[in-house]
Tab-separated table of C-alpha atoms in Angstrom:
chain	number	residue	atom	x	y	z
A	1	MET	CA	16.373	27.488	-0.941
A	2	ASP	CA	17.362	26.086	2.658
A	3	GLN	CA	20.671	25.286	3.787
A	4	ARG	CA	21.202	22.032	1.929
A	5	GLY	CA	20.265	23.418	-1.581
A	6	GLU	CA	16.729	21.855	-1.965
A	7	PRO	CA	14.016	23.696	-2.792
A	8	PRO	CA	11.123	23.364	0.511
A	9	ARG	CA	8.493	22.525	-2.138
A	10	LEU	CA	10.249	19.187	-3.232
A	11	ARG	CA	11.196	18.234	0.376
A	12	GLN	CA	7.413	18.464	1.416
A	13	TYR	CA	6.750	16.429	-1.558
A	14	VAL	CA	8.821	13.716	-0.515
A	15	VAL	CA	8.005	13.900	3.128
A	16	ALA	CA	4.168	13.319	2.620
A	17	ARG	CA	4.430	10.445	-0.106
A	18	THR	CA	6.979	8.682	2.243
A	19	ARG	CA	4.188	9.040	4.571
A	20	LEU	CA	1.989	8.124	2.740
A	21	VAL	CA	3.526	5.062	1.740
A	22	GLY	CA	5.206	4.382	5.257
A	23	SER	CA	2.011	4.279	6.813
A	24	GLY	CA	0.877	1.388	4.466
A	25	LEU	CA	4.337	-0.066	5.203
A	26	VAL	CA	4.091	-0.239	8.962
A	27	VAL	CA	0.583	-1.652	8.939
A	28	GLY	CA	1.922	-4.247	6.744
A	29	LEU	CA	4.460	-5.253	8.385
A	30	VAL	CA	2.459	-5.945	11.385
A	31	LEU	CA	0.145	-7.668	9.208
A	32	GLY	CA	2.568	-9.884	7.908
A	33	GLY	CA	4.262	-10.905	10.957
A	34	VAL	CA	1.079	-11.497	12.932
A	35	GLY	CA	-0.161	-13.447	9.791
A	36	MET	CA	3.036	-15.437	9.648
A	37	VAL	CA	3.042	-16.508	13.100
A	38	GLY	CA	-0.460	-17.021	13.238
A	39	TRP	CA	-0.531	-18.986	10.052
A	40	THR	CA	2.500	-21.258	11.404
A	41	LEU	CA	0.837	-21.663	14.816
A	42	TYR	CA	-2.023	-23.247	13.149
A	43	THR	CA	-0.650	-25.333	9.986
A	44	GLY	CA	2.867	-26.254	12.008
A	45	ASP	CA	4.888	-25.445	8.857
A	46	ALA	CA	6.566	-22.285	8.592
A	47	ARG	CA	7.827	-22.664	5.048
A	48	SER	CA	4.340	-23.072	3.765
A	49	SER	CA	3.339	-20.087	5.913
A	50	GLU	CA	5.533	-18.083	4.445
A	51	ALA	CA	4.428	-18.810	0.986
A	52	THR	CA	1.191	-18.423	1.895
A	53	VAL	CA	1.478	-15.018	3.627
A	54	PHE	CA	4.244	-13.603	1.031
A	55	ALA	CA	1.724	-14.288	-1.769
A	56	LEU	CA	-1.093	-12.950	-0.158
A	57	GLY	CA	0.922	-9.583	0.174
A	58	ALA	CA	1.787	-9.826	-3.472
A	59	LEU	CA	-1.865	-9.950	-4.045
A	60	VAL	CA	-2.460	-7.069	-1.788
A	61	PHE	CA	0.645	-5.175	-3.592
A	62	GLY	CA	-0.483	-6.031	-6.781
A	63	PHE	CA	-4.294	-4.991	-6.515
A	64	GLY	CA	-3.181	-1.654	-5.171
A	65	LEU	CA	-0.673	-1.209	-7.869
A	66	LEU	CA	-3.737	-1.786	-10.329
A	67	GLY	CA	-6.195	0.365	-8.817
A	68	TRP	CA	-3.281	3.189	-8.519
A	69	SER	CA	-2.841	3.011	-12.375
A	70	GLY	CA	-6.572	2.892	-13.204
A	71	SER	CA	-7.261	5.818	-11.168
A	72	ILE	CA	-4.966	7.711	-12.758
A	73	LEU	CA	-6.214	6.637	-16.300
A	74	ALA	CA	-10.007	6.909	-16.025
A	75	GLY	CA	-9.659	9.125	-12.880
A	76	ARG	CA	-11.005	12.337	-14.421
A	77	GLY	CA	-13.590	10.662	-16.759
A	78	ILE	CA	-15.120	8.994	-13.424
A	79	GLU	CA	-14.937	12.394	-11.908
A	80	ALA	CA	-16.888	14.176	-14.903
A	81	MET	CA	-19.575	11.271	-14.781
A	82	GLN	CA	-20.224	11.963	-11.740
A	83	GLU	CA	-20.586	15.713	-12.003
A	84	GLN	CA	-22.931	15.233	-14.903
A	85	MET	CA	-25.225	12.357	-12.998
A	86	ASP	CA	-24.840	14.886	-10.191
A	87	THR	CA	-24.421	11.739	-7.691
A	88	ARG	CA	-23.311	14.122	-5.057
A	89	SER	CA	-19.934	11.604	-4.503
A	90	ASN	CA	-16.984	12.738	-2.780
A	91	TRP	CA	-14.872	10.340	-4.670
A	92	THR	CA	-11.825	11.899	-6.098
A	93	GLU	CA	-9.159	11.052	-8.569
A	94	ARG	CA	-6.538	12.196	-5.961
A	95	ASP	CA	-7.858	10.356	-2.760
A	96	SER	CA	-8.296	7.023	-4.667
A	97	ARG	CA	-4.720	7.480	-5.756
A	98	ARG	CA	-3.816	7.760	-1.705
A	99	ALA	CA	-5.679	5.291	-1.331
A	100	MET	CA	-4.177	2.705	-3.643
A	101	ALA	CA	-0.635	3.867	-2.812
A	102	ARG	CA	-1.432	2.783	0.952
A	103	ILE	CA	-2.613	-0.470	-0.143
A	104	CYS	CA	0.644	-1.008	-1.996
A	105	GLY	CA	2.640	-0.043	0.993
A	106	SER	CA	0.585	-2.844	2.635
A	107	GLY	CA	1.256	-5.212	0.745
A	108	GLY	CA	5.034	-4.531	0.610
A	109	GLY	CA	4.846	-4.630	4.397
A	110	ILE	CA	3.277	-7.976	4.665
A	111	MET	CA	5.445	-9.538	2.123
A	112	VAL	CA	8.754	-8.020	4.099
A	113	GLY	CA	7.335	-8.972	7.648
A	114	ALA	CA	6.322	-12.388	6.554
A	115	SER	CA	9.985	-12.750	5.066
A	116	LEU	CA	11.436	-11.288	8.408
A	117	VAL	CA	9.779	-13.405	10.658
A	118	ALA	CA	10.449	-16.490	8.551
A	119	ALA	CA	13.977	-15.501	8.581
A	120	LEU	CA	13.602	-15.914	12.235
A	121	PHE	CA	11.989	-19.109	12.494
């Protein structure tokens, strides 16, 4: 235990997960902001641009969430099938979950970024 009373392993776990989702969130914030500005310049309508970019962010978030849960449900079966078929693939359940968590973070960031830029317009 450290000075604050929490086990170091828990802190490492939380830091790793926060870094994983946070990196996607930062990328999403930038994409949402740039997408909002770009779409507003293209269409000339900030309200519809916010709705469009926010909806695309929600779509990305939903895809990531669905993929993450699918990785958990079917991951071991897919790994076993690949081992049985000797496909020599590097796909793992863990890597798939990490990728989908990053995609979820990006989708959330796009939604927040579009909302922040819309508040400024």
